XYZ file of C-alpha atoms in Angstrom:
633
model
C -38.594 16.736 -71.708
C -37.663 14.626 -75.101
C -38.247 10.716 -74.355
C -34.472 10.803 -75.526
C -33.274 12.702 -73.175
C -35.492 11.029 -70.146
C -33.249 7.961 -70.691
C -30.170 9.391 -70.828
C -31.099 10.709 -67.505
C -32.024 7.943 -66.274
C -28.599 5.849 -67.432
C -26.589 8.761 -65.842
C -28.713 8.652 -62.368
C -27.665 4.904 -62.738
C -23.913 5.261 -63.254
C -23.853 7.638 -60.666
C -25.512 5.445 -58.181
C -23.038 2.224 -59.537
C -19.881 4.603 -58.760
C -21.694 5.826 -55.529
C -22.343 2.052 -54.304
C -18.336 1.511 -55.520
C -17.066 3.806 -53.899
C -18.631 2.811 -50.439
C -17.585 -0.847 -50.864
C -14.122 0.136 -51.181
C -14.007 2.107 -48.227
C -15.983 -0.970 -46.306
C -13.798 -3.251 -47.547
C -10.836 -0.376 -46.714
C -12.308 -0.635 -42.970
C -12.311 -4.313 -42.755
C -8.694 -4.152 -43.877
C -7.432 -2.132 -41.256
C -9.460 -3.729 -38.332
C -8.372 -7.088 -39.287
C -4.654 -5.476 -39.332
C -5.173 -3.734 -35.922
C -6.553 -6.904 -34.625
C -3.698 -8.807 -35.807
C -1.565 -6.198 -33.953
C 0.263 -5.476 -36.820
C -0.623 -1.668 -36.563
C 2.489 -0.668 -37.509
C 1.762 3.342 -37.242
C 4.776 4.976 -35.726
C 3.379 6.894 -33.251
C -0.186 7.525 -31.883
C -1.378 10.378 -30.106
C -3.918 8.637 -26.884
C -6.770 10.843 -25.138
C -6.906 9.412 -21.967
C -10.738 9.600 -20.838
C -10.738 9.857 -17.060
C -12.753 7.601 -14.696
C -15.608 8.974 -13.125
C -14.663 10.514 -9.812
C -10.874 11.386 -11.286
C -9.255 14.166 -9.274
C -8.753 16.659 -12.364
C -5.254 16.789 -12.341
C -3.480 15.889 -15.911
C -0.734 15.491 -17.509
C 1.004 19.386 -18.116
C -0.606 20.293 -20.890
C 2.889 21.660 -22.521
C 3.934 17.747 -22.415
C 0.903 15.699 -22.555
C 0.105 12.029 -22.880
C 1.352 11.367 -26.640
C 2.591 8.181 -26.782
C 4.147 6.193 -29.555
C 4.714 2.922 -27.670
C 8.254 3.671 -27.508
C 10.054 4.220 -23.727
C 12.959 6.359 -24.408
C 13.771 7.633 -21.212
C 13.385 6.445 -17.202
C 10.731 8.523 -16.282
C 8.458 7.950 -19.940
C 8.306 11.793 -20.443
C 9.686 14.930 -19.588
C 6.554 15.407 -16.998
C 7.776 12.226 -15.266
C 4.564 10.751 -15.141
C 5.593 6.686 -16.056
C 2.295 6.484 -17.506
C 2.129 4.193 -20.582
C -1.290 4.967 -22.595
C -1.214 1.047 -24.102
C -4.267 -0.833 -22.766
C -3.946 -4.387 -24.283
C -3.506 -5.640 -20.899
C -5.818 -4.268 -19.004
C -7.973 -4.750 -15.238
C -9.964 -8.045 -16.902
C -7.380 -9.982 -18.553
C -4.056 -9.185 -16.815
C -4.197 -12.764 -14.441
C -3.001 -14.296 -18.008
C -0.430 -12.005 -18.295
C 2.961 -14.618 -18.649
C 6.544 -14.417 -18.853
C 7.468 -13.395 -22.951
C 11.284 -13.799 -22.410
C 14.048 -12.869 -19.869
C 17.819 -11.918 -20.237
C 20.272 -12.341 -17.604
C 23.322 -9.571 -16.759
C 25.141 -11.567 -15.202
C 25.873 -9.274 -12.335
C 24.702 -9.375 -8.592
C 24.706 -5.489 -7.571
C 21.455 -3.818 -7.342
C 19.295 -3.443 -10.839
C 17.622 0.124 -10.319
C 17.613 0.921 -13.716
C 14.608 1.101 -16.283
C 14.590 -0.599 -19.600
C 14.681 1.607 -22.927
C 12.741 0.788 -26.032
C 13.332 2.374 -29.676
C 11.890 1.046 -32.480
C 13.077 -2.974 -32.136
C 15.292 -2.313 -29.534
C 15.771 -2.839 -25.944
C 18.975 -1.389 -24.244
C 19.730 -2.091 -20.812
C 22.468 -0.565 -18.793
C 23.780 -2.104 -15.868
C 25.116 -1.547 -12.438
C 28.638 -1.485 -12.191
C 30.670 -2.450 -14.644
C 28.117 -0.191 -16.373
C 27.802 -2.795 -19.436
C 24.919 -1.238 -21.939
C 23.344 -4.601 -23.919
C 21.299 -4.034 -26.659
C 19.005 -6.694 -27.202
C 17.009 -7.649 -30.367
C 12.929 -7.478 -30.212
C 11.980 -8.208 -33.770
C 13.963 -11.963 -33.174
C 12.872 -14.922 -31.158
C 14.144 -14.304 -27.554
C 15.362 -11.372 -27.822
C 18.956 -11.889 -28.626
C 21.827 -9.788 -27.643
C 22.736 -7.590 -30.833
C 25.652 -5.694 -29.324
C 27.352 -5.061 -26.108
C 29.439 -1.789 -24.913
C 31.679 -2.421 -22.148
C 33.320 1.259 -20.494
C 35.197 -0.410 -18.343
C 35.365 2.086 -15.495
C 37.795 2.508 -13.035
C 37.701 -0.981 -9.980
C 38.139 2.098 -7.733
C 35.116 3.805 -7.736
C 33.475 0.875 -6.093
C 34.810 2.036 -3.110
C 33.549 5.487 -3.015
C 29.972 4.485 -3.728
C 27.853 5.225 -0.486
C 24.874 2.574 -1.324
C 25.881 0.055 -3.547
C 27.035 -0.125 -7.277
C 24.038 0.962 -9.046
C 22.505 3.076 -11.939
C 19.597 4.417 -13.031
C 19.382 3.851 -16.535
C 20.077 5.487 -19.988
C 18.361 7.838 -21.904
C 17.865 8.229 -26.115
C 17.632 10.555 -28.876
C 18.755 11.075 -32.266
C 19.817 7.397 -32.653
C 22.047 7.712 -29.649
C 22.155 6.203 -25.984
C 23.387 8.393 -23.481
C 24.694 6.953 -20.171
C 26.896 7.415 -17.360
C 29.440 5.482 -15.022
C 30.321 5.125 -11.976
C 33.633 6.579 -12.693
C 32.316 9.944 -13.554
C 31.550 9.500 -17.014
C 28.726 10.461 -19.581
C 29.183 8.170 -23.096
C 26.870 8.423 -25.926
C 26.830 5.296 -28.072
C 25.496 4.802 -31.557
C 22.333 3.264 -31.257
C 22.511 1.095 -34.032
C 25.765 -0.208 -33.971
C 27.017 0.566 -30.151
C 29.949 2.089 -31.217
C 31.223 4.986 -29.284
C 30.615 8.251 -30.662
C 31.973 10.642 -27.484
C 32.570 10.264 -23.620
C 33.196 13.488 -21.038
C 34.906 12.766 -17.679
C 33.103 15.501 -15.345
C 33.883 14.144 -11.811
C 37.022 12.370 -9.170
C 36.604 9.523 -7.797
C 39.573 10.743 -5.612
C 37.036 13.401 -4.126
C 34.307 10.772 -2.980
C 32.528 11.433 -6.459
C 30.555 9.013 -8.861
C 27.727 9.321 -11.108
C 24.418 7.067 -10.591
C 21.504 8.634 -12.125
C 19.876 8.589 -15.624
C 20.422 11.542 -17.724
C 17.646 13.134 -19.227
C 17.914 14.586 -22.820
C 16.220 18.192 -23.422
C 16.689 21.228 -26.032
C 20.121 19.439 -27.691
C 21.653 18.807 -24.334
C 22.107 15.610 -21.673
C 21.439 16.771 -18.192
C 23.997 15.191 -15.647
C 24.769 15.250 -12.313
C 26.965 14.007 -9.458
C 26.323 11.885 -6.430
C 28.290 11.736 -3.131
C 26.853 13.425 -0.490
C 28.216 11.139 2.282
C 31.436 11.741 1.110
C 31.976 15.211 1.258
C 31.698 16.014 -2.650
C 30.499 19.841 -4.234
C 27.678 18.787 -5.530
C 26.800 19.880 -9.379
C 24.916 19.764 -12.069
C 25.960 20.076 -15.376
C 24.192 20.322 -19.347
C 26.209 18.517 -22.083
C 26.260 19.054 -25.736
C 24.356 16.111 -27.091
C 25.931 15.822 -30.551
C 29.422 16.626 -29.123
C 29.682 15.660 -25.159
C 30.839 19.724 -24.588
C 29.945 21.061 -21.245
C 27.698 24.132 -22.238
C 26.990 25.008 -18.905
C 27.156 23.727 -14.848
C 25.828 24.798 -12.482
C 27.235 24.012 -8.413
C 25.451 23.672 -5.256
C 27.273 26.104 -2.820
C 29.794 28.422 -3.328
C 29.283 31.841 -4.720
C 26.580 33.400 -6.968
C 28.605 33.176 -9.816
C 29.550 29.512 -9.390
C 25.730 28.327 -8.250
C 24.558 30.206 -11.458
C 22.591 32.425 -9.752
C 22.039 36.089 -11.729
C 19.073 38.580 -12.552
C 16.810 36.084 -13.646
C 16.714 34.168 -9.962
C 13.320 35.056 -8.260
C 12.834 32.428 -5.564
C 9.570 33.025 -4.354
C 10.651 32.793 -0.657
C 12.726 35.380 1.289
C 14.293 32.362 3.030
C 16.049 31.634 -0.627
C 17.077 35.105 -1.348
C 20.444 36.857 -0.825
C 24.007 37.302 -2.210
C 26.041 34.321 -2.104
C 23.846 32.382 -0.149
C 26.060 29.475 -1.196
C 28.670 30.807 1.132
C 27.069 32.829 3.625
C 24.619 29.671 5.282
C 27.777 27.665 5.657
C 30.402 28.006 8.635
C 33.810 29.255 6.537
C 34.916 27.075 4.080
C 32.270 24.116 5.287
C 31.074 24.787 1.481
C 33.991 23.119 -0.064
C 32.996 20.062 1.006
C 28.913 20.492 1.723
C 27.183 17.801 -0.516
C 24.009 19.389 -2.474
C 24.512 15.919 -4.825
C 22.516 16.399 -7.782
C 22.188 11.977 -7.979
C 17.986 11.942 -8.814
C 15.692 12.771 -11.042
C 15.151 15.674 -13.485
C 11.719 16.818 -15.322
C 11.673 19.905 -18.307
C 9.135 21.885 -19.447
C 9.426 22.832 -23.180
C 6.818 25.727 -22.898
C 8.892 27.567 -20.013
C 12.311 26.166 -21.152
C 12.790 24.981 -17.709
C 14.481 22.128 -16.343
C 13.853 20.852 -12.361
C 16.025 19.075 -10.537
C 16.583 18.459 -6.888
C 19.978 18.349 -4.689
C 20.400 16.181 -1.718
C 22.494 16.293 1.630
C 24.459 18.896 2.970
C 27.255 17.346 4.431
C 28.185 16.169 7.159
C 25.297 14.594 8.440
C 26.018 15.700 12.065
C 24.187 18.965 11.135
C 26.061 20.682 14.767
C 29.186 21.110 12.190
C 27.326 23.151 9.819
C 24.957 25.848 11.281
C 22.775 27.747 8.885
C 20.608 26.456 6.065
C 23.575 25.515 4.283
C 21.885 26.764 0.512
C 21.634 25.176 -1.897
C 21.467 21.624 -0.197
C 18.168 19.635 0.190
C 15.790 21.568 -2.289
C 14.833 22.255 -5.979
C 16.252 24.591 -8.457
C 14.395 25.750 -12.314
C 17.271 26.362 -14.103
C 16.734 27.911 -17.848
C 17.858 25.126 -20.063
C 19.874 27.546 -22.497
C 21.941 29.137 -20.004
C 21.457 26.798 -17.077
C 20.897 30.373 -14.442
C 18.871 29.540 -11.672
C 15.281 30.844 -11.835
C 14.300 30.006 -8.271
C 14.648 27.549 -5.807
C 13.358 25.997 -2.893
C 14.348 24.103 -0.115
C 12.486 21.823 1.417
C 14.968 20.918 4.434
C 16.736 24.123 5.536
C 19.643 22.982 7.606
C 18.915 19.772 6.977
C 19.022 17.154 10.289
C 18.073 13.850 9.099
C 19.904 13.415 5.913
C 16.138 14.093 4.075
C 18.008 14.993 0.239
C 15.958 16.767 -1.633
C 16.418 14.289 -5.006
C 12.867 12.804 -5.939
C 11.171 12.965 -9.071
C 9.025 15.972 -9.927
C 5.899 15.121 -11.836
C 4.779 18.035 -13.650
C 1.008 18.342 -13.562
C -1.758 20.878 -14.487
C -4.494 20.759 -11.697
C -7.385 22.767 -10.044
C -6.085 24.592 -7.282
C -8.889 26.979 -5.131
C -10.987 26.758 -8.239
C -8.311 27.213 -11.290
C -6.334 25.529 -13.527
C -2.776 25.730 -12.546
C 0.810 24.605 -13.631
C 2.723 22.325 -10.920
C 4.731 19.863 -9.958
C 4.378 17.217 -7.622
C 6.922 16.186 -5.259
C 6.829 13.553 -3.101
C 9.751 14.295 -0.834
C 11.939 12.241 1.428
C 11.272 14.204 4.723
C 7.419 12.850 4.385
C 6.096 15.707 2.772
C 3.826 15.490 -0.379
C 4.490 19.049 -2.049
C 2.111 20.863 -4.550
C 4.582 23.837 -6.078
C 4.038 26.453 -8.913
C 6.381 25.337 -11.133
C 7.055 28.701 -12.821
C 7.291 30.622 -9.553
C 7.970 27.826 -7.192
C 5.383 28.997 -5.288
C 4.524 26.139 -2.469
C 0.436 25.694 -2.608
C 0.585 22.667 -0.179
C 2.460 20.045 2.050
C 0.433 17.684 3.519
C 2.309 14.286 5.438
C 2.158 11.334 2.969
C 3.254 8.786 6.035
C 3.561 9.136 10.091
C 6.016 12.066 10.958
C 7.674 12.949 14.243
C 10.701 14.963 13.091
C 8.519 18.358 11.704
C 5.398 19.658 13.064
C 4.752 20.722 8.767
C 5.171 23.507 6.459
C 4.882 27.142 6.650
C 2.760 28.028 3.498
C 3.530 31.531 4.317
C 6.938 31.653 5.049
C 7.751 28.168 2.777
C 9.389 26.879 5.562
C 9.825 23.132 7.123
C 9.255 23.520 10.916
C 11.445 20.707 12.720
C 10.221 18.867 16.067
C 12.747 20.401 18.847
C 12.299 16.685 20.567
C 13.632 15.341 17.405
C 16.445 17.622 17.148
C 19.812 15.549 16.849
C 22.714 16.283 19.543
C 26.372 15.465 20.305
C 26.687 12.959 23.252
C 22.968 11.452 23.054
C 20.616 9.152 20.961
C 17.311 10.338 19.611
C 14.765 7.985 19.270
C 11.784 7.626 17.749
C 12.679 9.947 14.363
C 10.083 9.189 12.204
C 11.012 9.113 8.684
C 14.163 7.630 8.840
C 17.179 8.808 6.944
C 16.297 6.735 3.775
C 13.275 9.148 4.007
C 9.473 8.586 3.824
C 10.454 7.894 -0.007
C 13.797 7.536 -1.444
C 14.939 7.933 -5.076
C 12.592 5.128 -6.457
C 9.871 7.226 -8.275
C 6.325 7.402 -8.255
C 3.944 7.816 -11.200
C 0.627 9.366 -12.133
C -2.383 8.218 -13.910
C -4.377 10.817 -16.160
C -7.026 8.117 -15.928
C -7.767 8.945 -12.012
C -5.641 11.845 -11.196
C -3.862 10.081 -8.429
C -0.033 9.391 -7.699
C 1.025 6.347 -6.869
C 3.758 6.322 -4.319
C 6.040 3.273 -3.298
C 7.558 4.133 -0.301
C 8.592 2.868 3.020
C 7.432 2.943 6.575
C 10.489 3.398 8.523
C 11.469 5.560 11.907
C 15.147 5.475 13.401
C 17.437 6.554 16.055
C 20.021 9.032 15.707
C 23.585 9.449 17.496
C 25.885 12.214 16.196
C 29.154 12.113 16.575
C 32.215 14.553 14.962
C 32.932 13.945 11.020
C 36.449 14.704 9.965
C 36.961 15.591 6.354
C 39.407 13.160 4.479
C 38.445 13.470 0.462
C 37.374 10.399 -0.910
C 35.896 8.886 2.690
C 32.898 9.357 4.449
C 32.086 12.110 5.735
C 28.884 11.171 8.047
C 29.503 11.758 11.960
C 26.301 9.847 12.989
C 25.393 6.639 13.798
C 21.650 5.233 12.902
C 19.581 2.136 13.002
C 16.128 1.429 11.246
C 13.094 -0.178 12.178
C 9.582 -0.462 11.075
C 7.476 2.547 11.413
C 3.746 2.477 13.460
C 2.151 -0.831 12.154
C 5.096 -2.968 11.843
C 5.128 -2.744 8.381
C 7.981 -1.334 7.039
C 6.724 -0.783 3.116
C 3.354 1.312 1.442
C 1.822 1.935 -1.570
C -0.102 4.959 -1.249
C -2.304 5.849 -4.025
C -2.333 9.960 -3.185
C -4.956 12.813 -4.249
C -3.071 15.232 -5.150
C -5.968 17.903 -5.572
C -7.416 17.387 -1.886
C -3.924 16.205 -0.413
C -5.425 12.945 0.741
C -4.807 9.117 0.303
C -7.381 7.338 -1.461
C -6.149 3.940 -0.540
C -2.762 2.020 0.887
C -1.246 -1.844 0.533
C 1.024 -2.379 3.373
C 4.155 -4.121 2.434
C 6.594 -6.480 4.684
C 9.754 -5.183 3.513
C 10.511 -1.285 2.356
C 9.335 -0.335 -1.036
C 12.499 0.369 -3.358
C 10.997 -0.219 -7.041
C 9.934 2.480 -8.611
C 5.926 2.742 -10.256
C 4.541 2.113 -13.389
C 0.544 2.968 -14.469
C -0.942 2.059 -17.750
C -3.873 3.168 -19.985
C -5.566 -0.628 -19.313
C -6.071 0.878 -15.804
C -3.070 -1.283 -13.782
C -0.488 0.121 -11.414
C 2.791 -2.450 -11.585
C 5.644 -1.983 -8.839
C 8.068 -4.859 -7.269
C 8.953 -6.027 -3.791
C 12.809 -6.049 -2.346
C 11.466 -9.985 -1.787
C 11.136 -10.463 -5.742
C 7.469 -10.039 -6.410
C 6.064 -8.340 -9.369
C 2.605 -7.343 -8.870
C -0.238 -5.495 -10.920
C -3.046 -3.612 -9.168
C -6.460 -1.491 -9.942
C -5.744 1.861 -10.012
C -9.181 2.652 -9.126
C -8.910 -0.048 -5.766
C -5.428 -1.510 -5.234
C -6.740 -4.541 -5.912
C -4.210 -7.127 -6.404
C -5.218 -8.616 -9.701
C -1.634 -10.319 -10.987
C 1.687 -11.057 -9.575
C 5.300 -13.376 -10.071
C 7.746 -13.997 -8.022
C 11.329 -13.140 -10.200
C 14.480 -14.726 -9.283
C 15.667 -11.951 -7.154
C 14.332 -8.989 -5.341
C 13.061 -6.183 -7.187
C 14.687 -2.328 -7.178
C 13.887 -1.800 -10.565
C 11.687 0.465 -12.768
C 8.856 -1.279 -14.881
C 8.210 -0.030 -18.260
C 5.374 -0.601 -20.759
C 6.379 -1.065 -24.339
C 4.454 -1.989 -28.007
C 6.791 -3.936 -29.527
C 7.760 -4.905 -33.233
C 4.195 -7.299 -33.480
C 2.047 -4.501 -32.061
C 0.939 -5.961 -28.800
C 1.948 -4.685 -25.468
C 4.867 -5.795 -23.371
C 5.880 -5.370 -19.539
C 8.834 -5.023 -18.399
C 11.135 -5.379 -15.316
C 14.866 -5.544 -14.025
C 14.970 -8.092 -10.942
C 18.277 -8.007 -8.949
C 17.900 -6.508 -4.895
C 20.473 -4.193 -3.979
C 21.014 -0.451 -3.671
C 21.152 0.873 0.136
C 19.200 -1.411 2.218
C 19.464 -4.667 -0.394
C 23.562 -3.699 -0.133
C 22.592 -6.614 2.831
C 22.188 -9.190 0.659
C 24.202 -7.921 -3.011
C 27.460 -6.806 -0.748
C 27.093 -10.178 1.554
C 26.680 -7.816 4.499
C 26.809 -9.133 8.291
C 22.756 -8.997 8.848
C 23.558 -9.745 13.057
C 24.811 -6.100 12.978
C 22.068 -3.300 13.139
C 24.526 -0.593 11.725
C 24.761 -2.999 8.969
C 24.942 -1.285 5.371
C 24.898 2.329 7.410
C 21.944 1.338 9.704
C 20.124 -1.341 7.498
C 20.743 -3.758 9.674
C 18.429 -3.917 11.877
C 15.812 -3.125 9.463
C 16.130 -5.438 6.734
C 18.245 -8.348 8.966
C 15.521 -11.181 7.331
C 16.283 -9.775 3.622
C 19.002 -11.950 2.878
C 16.349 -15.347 4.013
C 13.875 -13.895 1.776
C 16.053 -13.327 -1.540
C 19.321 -13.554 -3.130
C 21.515 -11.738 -5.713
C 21.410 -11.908 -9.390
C 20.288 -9.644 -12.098
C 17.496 -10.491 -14.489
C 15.285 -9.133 -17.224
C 11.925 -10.100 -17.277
C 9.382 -9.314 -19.942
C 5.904 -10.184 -19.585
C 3.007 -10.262 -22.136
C -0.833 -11.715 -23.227
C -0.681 -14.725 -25.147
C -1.245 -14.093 -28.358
């Protein structure tokens, strides 16, 4: 080689190296950038998809697969996701520095019913909606203190107060598409624009007149808002019903009882269980008529699964209670339906509590779940259910896999995995003209409607629930529409113990607990886990508290103004750091003792709270709050 061209080599191996040495500066200094932004918590991605790496020993269930953990720090429904998990993958606040967790800012509603709902977050937004009068604040995150930005007031009929069996409540809102979908207590669903709170459409779908109001928190799936009814103790058809979301029209709904046609109930409806199958079971498992009037309130939770297009939903109490006026299994009270989300016809259904005896409705949350069952992978849901049962189901064929007892049970001897079938305790067995004792649950249930949630991060469900038993005295219901329509006479006490609250942390692979807190009073918040590895739930007494997941541990907790019936919610808000979340304000069935100023000397107090929950009202006192807690930072 020429001496010439030897150093014009050797320049050209030197500008290559200068560029070379450039360009990995840059992206150092690139690097440094966006960790000193991320450490700032100014991350302002807008979403983030979180793998959530298990602890050792985790049970292998997940998250379905066809939902996932994706989270964009937003919480734009009650139950975080259409699996219903109420996981939040943030993990700021975590196991080692949640003690310094401390109040960010708090709102006051004004009102002094019971605050079950949860909190929504979109974008810089919080929206709140409120037991009755139903107000919906909007409240502004990106300001100091959250100020109110707008306020929608629906102004629902005074009447309906009367015609609510267990206090005033709601269950929150839901969002999409830059709208906030809600109902009333007068039978309404309104969507609202969520910028401005102006009202875009409202559909009346119930009458008060009838017993009927609406309580629960729609869920929004494939272009529609799923609705339903409550009123069970009133004598109402129960229903549920799919709304157009950009217009409020009903596209489909779907009864309880009554004939196939009205039920929804075609060629597509394969229940798994010859107990569920049969022409116009909605008819046929009722004395004549006793269908008009049989309950099947669709007033709890609902869960969707994209892949399979279906949507789950439970239905609570036949009615009356007094279940010697209603032989049969009175279909399609007390269970679960898959409707098709298109159409809304029933794919199957299940019922947990065939002629129901107890008033056990079949209305809790169903947390869908892909787990190892005998040595596979399969698709299920989880269901927790109010007659004590802790349910493992196929949730395309509805298939029951197991039902193991969550809590002590004296009213079933268990579950037919065979036949699907609840087996009641004969001893237990209500009658006219004497009292049963000793009914373990109670009518409230092992759980009521205040939900659970999972962790992906140990494969457990964390269940807040209560530890009550009861005795029963039926007596003859007559049917006036718009009263109630119970024919039995209860009272509550604390179940074996003397405890009358758990939180069970629950295997759901090997159908076991893995560890329990007992709790004074009944557990009536719902659950909320977190990727830091925390489990937050409230007391009916007012205390918030965080725990390990791994240990129930109690690592954090502050006593609110008022007792807590709420759902907590994990948020990331406009400054990138994580925020907690809780609506503190006792009420709802047994807290209707202290919001509704009940006589506490009388045991069939609030429909047999009384002599439950007679200390509530020297333990707490009405008032609804927001509270919002964070790091300092």
């Amino acid at each position: 080689m020429k001496p010439g061209y030897i150093r014009e080599a050797v320049l050209a191996a030197a500008r290559r190296r200068t560029w070379l040495w450039a360009g990995v500066l840059l992206l150092l200094a690139l690097g440094i950038v966006f960790a000193i932004v991320r450490l700032a918590g100014h991350d302002s991605l807008p979403s983030e998809s979180v793998t959530t790496t298990p602890y050792a020993g985790s049970t292998g269930a997940i998250t379905a697969r066809s939902i996932g953990d994706g989270d964009d720090g937003q919480w734009t429904m009650a139950a975080k996701n259409y699996a219903s998990t109420r996981f939040s993958s943030a993990r700021e606040i975590d196991t080692r520095n949640v003690r310094r967790l401390h109040v960010a800012f708090t709102f006051s509603t004004g009102i002094v019913k019971g605050h079950e709902a949860a909190p929504l977050v979109i974008g810089g937004m919080m929206y709140i909606v409120t037991p009755f009068p139903n107000y919906v604040y909007a409240l502004d995150l990106t300001q100091p203190g959250a100020p109110v930005k707008w306020t929608f007031k629906p102004k629902p009929l005074s009447a309906a107060q009367g015609v609510a069996c267990c206090d005033v409540v709601n269950r929150g809102a839901a969002y999409a598409d830059n709208r906030i979908f809600f109902n009333t207590l007068d039978n309404r669903t309104i969507a609202l624009d969520a910028t401005t709170g102006r009202m875009l459409w409202e559909t009346k779908l119930g009458d008060i007149n009838r017993g009927e109001t609406m309580t629960m928190a729609p869920l929004v799936a494939g272009g529609k808002v799923l609705v339903g009814n409550a009123g069970g103790e009133m004598g109402v058809r129960g229903w549920f019903a799919a709304l157009d979301a950009a217009t409020g029209r009903i596209a489909w709904k779907a009864f309880a009882t009554g004939p196939d046609r009205d039920v929804l109930i075609g060629p597509a409806y394969k229940p798994f269980y010859a107990m569920d199958r049969g022409r116009d079971l909605g008819v046929t498992s009722w004395p004549p008529d006793a269908w008009k009037m049989g309950g099947g309130a669709a007033w709890g939770w609902v869960s969707y699964d994209p892949q399979l297009r279906l949507v789950y939903y439970g239905t609570g109490n036949p009615g009356p209670w007094n279940p010697e006026q209603r032989p049969g299994d009175n279909k399609f009270a007390t269970g679960v339906f898959a409707r098709n989300i298109d159409d809304g016809q029933a794919r199957w259904f299940y019922q947990s509590s065939p002629h129901d005896l107890f008033d056990h409705d079949g209305i809790n949350e169903q947390i869908l779940l892909d787990m190892p069952v005998k040595g596979r992978m399969r698709g299920v849901m989880a269901r927790p259910e109010r007659n004590g049962y802790f349910y493992i189901m196929d949730r395309a064929t509805g298939e029951v896999l197991s039902a193991k007892a969550f809590g002590p049970v004296t009213a079933y001897k268990g579950v037919d995995l065979k036949t699907g079938r609840l087996a009641p305790n004969p001893a237990m067995e209500p009658k006219e003209g004497r009292v049963v004792r000793g009914i373990c649950p109670s009518a409230p249930g092992m759980k009521d409607w205040n939900p659970a949630a999972f962790s992906p991060l140990t494969g457990l469900v964390y269940i807040p629930h209560n530890n009550l038993c009861m005795d029963w005295g039926s007596y003859e219901a007559n049917y006036i529409a718009g009263t109630p329509y119970i024919g039995a006479d209860v009272k509550y006490y604390a179940g074996p113990g003397g405890h009358r609250g758990v939180l069970t942390a629950w295997d759901p692979v090997h159908q076991r607990p893995v560890w329990r807190i007992k709790e004074d009073l009944p557990l009536w918040s719902g659950a909320l886990t977190t990727g830091g590895g925390l489990l937050f739930y409230g007391t009916m007494d007012g205390w918030f508290k965080a725990v390990d997941q791994r240990s129930g541990k109690l690592l954090w907790r502050f006593k609110t103004g008022s007792g807590i019936i709420g759902q907590p919610i994990s948020y990331r808000g406009p400054d990138g750091h994580q925020y907690i979340a809780i609506l503190s304000g006792v009420g709802g069935w047994p807290g209707s003792i202290v919001s509704n100023a009940l006589d506490a000397r009388d045991p069939t107090a609030g429909n047999g709270w009384g002599s439950a929950v007679g200390d509530l009202p020297q333990k707490t006192t009405a008032g609804g709050m927001l509270y919002v807690f964070a790091l300092p930072h």
